[in-house]
CSV table of C-alpha atoms in Angstrom, one decimal:
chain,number,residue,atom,x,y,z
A,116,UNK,CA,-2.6,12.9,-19.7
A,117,UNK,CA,-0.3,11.5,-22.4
A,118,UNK,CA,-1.5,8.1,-24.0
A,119,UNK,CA,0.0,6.0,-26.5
A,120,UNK,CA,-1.0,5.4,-29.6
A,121,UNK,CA,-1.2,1.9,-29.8
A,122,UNK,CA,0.2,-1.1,-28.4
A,123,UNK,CA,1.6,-4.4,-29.3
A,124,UNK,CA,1.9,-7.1,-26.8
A,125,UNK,CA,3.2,-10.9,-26.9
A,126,UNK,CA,3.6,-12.8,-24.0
A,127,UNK,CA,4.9,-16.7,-24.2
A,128,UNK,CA,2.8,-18.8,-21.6
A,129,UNK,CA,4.7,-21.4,-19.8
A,130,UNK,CA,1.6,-23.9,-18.8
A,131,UNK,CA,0.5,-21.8,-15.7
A,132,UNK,CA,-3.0,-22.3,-14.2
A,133,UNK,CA,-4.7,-19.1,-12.6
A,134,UNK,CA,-4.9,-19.4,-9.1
A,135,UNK,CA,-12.6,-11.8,0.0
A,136,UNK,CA,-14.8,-10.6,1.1
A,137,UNK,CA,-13.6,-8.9,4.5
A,138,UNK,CA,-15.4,-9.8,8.0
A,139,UNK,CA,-16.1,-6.8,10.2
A,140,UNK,CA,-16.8,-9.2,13.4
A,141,UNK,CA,-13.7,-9.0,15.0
A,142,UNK,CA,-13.5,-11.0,18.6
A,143,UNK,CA,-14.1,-8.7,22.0
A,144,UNK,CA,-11.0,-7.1,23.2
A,145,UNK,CA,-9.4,-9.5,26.0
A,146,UNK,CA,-9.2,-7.5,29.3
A,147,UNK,CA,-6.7,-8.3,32.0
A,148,UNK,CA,-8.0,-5.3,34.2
A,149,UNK,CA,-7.9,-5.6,38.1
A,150,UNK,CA,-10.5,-5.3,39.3
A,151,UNK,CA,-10.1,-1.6,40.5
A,152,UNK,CA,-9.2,-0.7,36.9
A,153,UNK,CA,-12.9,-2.2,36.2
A,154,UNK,CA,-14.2,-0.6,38.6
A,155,UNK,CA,-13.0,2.8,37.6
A,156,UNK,CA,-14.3,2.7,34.4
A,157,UNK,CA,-17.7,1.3,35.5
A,158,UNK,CA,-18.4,4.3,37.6
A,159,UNK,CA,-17.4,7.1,35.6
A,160,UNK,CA,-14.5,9.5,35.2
A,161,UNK,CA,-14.1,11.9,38.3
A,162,UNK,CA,-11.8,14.7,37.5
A,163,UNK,CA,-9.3,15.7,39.8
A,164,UNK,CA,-10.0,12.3,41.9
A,165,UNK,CA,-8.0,9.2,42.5
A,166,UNK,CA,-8.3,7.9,39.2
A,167,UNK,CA,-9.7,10.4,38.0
A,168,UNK,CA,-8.2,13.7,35.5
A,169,UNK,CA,-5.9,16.2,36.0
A,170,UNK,CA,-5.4,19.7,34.4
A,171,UNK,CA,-6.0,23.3,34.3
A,172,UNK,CA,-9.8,22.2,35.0
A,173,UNK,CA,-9.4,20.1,36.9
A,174,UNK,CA,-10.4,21.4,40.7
A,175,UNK,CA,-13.6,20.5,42.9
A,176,UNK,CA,-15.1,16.7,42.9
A,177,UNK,CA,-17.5,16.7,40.3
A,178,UNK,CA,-18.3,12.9,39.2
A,179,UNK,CA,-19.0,11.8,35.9
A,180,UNK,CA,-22.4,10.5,34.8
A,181,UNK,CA,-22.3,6.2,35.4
A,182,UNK,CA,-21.4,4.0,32.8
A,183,UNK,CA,-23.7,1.5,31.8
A,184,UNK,CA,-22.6,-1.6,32.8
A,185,UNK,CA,-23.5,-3.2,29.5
A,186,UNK,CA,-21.1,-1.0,27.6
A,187,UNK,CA,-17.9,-2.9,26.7
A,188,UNK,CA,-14.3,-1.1,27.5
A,189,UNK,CA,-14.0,-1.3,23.8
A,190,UNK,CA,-17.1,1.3,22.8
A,191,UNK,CA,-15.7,3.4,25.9
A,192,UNK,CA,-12.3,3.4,24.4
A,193,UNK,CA,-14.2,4.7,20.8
A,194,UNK,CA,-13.8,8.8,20.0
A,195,UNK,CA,-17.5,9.8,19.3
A,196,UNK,CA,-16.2,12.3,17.1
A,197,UNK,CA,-13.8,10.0,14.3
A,198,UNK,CA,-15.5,6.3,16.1
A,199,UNK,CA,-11.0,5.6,16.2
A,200,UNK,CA,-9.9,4.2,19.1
A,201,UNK,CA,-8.4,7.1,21.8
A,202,UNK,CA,-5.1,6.7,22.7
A,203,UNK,CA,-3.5,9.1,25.6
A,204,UNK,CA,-4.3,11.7,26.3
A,205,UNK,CA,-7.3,11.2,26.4
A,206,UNK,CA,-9.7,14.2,26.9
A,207,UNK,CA,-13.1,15.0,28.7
A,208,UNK,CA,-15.5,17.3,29.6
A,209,UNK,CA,-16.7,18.0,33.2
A,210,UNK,CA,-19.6,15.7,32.5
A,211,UNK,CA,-17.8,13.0,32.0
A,212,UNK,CA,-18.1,12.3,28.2
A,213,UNK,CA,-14.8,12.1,26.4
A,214,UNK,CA,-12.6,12.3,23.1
A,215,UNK,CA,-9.2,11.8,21.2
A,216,UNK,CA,-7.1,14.6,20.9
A,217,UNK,CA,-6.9,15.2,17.8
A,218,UNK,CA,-10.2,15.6,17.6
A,219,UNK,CA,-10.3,18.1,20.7
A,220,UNK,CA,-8.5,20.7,18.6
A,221,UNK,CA,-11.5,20.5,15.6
A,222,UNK,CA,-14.7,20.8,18.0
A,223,UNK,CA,-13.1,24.3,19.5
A,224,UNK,CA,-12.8,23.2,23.0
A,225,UNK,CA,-16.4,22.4,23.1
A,226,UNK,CA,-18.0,18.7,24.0
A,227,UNK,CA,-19.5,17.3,21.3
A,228,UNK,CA,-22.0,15.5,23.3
A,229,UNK,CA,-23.4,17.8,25.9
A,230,UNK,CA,-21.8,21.2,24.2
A,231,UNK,CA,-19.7,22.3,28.1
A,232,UNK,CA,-16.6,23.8,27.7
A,233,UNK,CA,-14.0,21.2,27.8
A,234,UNK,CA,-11.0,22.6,29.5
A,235,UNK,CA,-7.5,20.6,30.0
A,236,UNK,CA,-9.5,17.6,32.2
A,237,UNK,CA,-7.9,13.8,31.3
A,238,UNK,CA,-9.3,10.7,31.7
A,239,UNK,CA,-6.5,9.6,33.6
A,240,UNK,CA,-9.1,6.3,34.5
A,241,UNK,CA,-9.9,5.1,30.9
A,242,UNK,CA,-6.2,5.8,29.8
A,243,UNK,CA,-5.5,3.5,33.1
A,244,UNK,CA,-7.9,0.5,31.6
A,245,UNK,CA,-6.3,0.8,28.3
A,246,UNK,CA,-3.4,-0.7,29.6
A,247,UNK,CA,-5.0,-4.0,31.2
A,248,UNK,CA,-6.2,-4.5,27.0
A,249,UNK,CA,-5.4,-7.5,24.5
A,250,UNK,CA,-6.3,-6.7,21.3
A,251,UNK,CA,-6.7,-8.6,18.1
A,252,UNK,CA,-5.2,-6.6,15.5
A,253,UNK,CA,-8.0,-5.7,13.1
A,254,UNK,CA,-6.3,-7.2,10.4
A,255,UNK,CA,-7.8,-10.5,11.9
A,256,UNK,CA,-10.4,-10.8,9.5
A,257,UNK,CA,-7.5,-10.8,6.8
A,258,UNK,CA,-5.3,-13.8,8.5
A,259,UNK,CA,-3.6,-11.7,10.9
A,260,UNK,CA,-3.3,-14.3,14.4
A,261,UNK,CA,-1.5,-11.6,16.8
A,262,UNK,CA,-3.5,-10.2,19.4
A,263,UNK,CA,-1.6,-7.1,21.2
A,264,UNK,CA,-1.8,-4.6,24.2
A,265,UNK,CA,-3.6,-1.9,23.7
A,266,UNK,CA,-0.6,0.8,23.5
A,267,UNK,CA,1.1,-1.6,21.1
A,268,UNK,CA,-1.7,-2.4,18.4
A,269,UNK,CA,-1.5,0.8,16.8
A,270,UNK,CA,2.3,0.6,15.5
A,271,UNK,CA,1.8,-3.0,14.6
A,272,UNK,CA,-1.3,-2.5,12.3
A,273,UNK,CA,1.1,0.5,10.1
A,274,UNK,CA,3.6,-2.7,9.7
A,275,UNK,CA,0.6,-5.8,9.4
A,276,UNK,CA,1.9,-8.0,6.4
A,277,UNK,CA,-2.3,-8.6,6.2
A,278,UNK,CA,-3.4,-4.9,6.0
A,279,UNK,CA,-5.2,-4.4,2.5
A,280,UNK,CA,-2.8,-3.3,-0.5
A,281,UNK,CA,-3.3,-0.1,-3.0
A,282,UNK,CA,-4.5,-0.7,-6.3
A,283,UNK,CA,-1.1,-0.4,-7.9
A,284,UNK,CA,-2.8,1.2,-11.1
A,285,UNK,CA,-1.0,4.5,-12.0
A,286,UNK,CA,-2.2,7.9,-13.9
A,287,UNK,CA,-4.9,7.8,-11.8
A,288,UNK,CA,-5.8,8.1,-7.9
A,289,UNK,CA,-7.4,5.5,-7.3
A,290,UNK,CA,-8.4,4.7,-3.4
A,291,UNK,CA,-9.4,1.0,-3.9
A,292,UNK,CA,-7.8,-1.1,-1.2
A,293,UNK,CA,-7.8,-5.0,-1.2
A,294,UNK,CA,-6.3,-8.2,-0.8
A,295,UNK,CA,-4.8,-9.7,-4.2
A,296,UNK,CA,-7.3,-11.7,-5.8
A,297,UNK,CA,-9.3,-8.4,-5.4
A,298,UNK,CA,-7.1,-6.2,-6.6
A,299,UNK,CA,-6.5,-8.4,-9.5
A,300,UNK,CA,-10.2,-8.4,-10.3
A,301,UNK,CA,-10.3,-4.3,-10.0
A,302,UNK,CA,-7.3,-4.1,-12.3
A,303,UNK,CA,-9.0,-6.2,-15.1
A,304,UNK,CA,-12.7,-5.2,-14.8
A,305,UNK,CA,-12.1,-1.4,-13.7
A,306,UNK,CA,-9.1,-0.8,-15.4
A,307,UNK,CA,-9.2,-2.8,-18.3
A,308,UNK,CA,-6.0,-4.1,-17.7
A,309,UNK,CA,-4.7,-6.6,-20.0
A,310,UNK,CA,-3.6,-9.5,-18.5
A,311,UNK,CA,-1.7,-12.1,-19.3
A,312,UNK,CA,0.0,-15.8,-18.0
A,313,UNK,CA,3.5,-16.5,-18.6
A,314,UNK,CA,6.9,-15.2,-17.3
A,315,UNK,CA,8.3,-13.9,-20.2
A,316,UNK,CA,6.9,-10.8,-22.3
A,317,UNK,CA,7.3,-8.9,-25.6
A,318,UNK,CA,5.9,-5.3,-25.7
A,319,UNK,CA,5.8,-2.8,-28.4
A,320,UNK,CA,5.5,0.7,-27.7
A,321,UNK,CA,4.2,3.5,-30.3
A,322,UNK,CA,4.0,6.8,-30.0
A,323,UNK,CA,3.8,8.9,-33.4
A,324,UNK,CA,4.8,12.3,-31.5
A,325,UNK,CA,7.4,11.4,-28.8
A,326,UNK,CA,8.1,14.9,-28.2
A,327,UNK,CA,5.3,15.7,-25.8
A,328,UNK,CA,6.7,14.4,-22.7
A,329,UNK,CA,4.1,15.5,-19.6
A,330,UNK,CA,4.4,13.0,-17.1
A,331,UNK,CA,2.4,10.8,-19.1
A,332,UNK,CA,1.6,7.1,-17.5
A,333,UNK,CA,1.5,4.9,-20.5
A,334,UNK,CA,0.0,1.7,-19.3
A,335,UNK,CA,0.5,-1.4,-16.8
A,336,UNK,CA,0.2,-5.4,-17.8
A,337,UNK,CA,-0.1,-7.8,-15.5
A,338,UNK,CA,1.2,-11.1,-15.4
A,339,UNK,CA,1.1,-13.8,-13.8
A,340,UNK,CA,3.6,-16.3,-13.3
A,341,UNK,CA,5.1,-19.2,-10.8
A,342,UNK,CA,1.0,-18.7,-8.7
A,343,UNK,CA,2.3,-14.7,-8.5
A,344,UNK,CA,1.0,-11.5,-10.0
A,345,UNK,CA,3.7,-8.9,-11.2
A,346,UNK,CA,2.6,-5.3,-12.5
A,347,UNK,CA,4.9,-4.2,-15.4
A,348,UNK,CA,4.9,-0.4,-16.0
A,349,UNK,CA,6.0,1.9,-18.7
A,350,UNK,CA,5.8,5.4,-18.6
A,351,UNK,CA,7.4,8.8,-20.1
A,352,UNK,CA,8.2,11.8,-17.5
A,353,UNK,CA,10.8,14.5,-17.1
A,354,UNK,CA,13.9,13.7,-15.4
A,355,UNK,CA,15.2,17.0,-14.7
A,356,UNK,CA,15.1,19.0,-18.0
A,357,UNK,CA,15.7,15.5,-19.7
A,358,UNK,CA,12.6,13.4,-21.1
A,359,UNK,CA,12.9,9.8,-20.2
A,360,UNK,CA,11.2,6.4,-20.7
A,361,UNK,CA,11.3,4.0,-18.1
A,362,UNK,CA,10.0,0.7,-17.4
A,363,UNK,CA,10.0,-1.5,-14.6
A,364,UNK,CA,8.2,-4.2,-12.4
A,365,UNK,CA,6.2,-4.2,-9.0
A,366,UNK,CA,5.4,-7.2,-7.0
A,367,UNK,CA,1.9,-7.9,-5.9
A,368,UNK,CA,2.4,-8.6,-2.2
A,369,UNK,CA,5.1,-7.7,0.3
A,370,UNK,CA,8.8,-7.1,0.3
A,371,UNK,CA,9.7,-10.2,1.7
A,372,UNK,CA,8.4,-11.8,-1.0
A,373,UNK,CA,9.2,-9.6,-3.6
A,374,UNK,CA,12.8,-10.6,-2.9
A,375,UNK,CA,12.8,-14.2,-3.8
A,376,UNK,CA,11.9,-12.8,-7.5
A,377,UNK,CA,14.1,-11.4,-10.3
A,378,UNK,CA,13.2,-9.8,-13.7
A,379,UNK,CA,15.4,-8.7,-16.7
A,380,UNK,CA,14.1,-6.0,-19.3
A,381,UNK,CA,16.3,-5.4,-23.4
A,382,UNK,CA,15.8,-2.6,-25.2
A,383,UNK,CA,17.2,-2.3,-28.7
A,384,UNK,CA,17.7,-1.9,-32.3
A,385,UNK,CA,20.5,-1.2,-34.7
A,386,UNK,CA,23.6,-3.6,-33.7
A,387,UNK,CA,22.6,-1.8,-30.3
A,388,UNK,CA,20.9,-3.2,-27.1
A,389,UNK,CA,20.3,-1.7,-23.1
A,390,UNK,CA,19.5,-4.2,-20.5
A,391,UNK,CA,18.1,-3.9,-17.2
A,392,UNK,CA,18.1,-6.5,-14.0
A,393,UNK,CA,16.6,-6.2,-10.8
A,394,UNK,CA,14.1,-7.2,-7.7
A,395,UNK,CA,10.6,-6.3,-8.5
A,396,UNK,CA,9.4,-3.8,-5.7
A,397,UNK,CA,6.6,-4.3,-3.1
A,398,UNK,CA,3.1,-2.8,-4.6
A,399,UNK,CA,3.8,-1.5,-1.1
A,400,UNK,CA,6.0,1.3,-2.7
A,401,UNK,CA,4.1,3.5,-4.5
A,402,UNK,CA,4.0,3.8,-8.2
A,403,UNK,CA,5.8,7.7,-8.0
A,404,UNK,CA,8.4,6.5,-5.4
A,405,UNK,CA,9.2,3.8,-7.5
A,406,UNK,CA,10.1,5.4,-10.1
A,407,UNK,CA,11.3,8.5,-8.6
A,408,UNK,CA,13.7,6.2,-7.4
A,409,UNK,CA,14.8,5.3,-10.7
A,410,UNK,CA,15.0,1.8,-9.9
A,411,UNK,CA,14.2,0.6,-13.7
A,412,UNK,CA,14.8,0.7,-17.1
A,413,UNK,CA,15.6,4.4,-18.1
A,414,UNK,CA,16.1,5.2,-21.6
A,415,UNK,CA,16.9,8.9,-22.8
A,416,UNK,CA,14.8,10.1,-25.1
A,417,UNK,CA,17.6,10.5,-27.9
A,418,UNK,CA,18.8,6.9,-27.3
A,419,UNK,CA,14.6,5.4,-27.5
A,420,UNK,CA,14.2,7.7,-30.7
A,421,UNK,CA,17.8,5.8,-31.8
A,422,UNK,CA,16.4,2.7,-31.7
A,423,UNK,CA,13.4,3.5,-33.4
A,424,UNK,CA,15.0,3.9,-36.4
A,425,UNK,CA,13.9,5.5,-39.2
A,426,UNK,CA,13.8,9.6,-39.1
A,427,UNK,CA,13.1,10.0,-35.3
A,428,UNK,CA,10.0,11.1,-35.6
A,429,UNK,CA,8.3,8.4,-34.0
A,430,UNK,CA,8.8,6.3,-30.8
A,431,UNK,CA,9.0,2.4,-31.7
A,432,UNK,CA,10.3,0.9,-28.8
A,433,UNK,CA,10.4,-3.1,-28.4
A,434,UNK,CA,10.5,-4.0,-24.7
A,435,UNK,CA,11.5,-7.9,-24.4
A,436,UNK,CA,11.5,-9.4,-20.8
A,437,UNK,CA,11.1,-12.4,-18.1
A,438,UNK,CA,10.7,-13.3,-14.9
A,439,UNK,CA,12.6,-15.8,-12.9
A,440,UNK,CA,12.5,-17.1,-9.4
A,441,UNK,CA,15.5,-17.2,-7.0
A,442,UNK,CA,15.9,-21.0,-5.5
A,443,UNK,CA,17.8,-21.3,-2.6
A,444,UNK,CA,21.3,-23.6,-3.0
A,445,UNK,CA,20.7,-25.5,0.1
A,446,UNK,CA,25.0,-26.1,-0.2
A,447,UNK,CA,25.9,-22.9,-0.3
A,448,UNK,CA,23.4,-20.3,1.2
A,449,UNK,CA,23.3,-18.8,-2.2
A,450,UNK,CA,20.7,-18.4,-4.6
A,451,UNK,CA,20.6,-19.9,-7.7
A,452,UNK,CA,17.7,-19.2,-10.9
A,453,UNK,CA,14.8,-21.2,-11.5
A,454,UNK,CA,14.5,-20.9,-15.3
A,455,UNK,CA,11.9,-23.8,-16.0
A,456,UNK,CA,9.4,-23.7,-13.3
């Protein structure tokens, strides 16, 4: 990994103040079973029955050990295998006890519970109950309010605006997930991030031989402006044959939000200047598709040793920037800049 050789950073504060831990209880599911669907489920699975599974071994009457009646339709809806909730088809051995599919193909057609052969048998009954099932999505320790059917919760939970973010630190893979204020925490105390209040920004990059380019993640500031937390990274990779800088700004929360925010970044020296405007993406994008996406300030590596002056030997880039919020014009529909907030 590339690093820099040192660092300058200024950042002007504009008189901002500074603005958990996640509950596992999440309510019962809400059942709106009939009372055959109930009853189904609360005497077992009988392959090749009413109700019961069809397939390749699925012939004769053989019933299902009985479910005990204390057992919610939520734990009988749990693979034992991955403990995720099954969705169809939903698999079972001739005993009765069953699984997802994809975790079918990892135990080699073999139960994981009582070791029979499994077969081609589904649980035609417990895919039946799913459907009579309200769930809360289980985001709903995080704020989420929506409770969904059961077929439906899966697709909404990939979309939740309340599912936990990334940590948006790059040059490393880091699997922390969070909410903001805990991400924001992570990045200072684990990454050593520096941080910083204030919507405008003055950065100074040095690197005394820009010539080894190897995908090299540089560093990330955070700042925090208008009660928000924007990431601001700078980096040098290969475009093509071509080494490149490039700088640019992710939003710490969704899209949505992201939008009512704009950011400008200068580059310059000698009579010369580049300037860059855009939206800040989502921390939702990954770092990498970010800025494979090129959706920044790009500066060729002949241009940044140009404005560092001197006998291109070393990278000295100054990287002067600001943050601004889009106001709605409540006239015209259009927005309009909030410079002084």
């Amino acid at each position: 990994m590339d690093m820099i050789d040192s660092i300058e950073c200024v950042s002007s504060s504009d008189g901002m103040e500074d603005d958990d831990a996640m509950s596992s209880n999440l309510p019962r599911p809400f059942l709106k079973a009939s009372a055959a669907a109930i009853a189904a489920a609360s005497i077992g699975v009988v392959p090749g029955g009413v109700g019961g599974a069809s397939g390749a071994g699925a012939a004769g009457g053989i019933a299902g050990p009985l479910i005990p009646p204390a057992t919610s339709v939520h734990e009988l809806l749990e693979c034992p295998v991955c403990t995720n909730s099954m969705y169809p088809p939903i698999h079972q051995c001739q005993n009765g006890h069953t699984l997802c599919s994809t975790c079918k193909a990892r135990v080699h057609n073999r139960c994981p519970t009582c070791r029979q052969e499994l077969g081609d048998i589904r649980c035609l009954a417990l895919e039946k109950v799913a459907e009579s099932l309200e769930l809360p999505c289980k985001y709903y320790s995080l704020g989420c309010p929506e409770i969904f059917p059961y077929y439906s919760k899966l697709k909404h939970e990939s979309q939740c605006n309340f599912r936990p973010y990334s940590c948006p630190y790059a040059g490393s893979e880091c699997s922390v997930v969070g909410d903001i204020p805990f991400l924001v925490s992570h990045l200072r105390d684990d990454h050593k991030v520096d941080m910083h209040s204030g919507c405008t920004f003055n950065h100074r990059y040095v690197k005394s031989n820009p010539r080894e380019v190897e995908n090299a993640t540089w560093m990330l500031t955070v700042f925090h402006c208008f009660g928000q937390y924007f990431c601001l990274h700078f980096e040098a990779f290969q475009l093509g044959m071509a080494p490149v800088y490039m700088a640019f700004l992710r939003f710490m929360g969704d899209e949505n939000d992201a939008r009512n925010y704009s950011y400008s970044l200068e580059v310059g020296a000698n009579g010369r200047k580049m300037i860059w405007e855009g939206t800040p993406r989502s921390i939702r994008d990954s770092h990498r598709k970010v800025r494979d996406s090129h959706d920044g300030l790009i500066i060729q590596r002949n241009m940044a040793l140009f404005f560092s002056g001197g006998e291109r030997k070393e990278l000295k880039l100054r990287v002067t920037g600001r943050i601004w919020k889009e106001q709605q014009n409540p006239d015209s529909g259009a927005c309009i800049p909030n410079l002084f907030s």
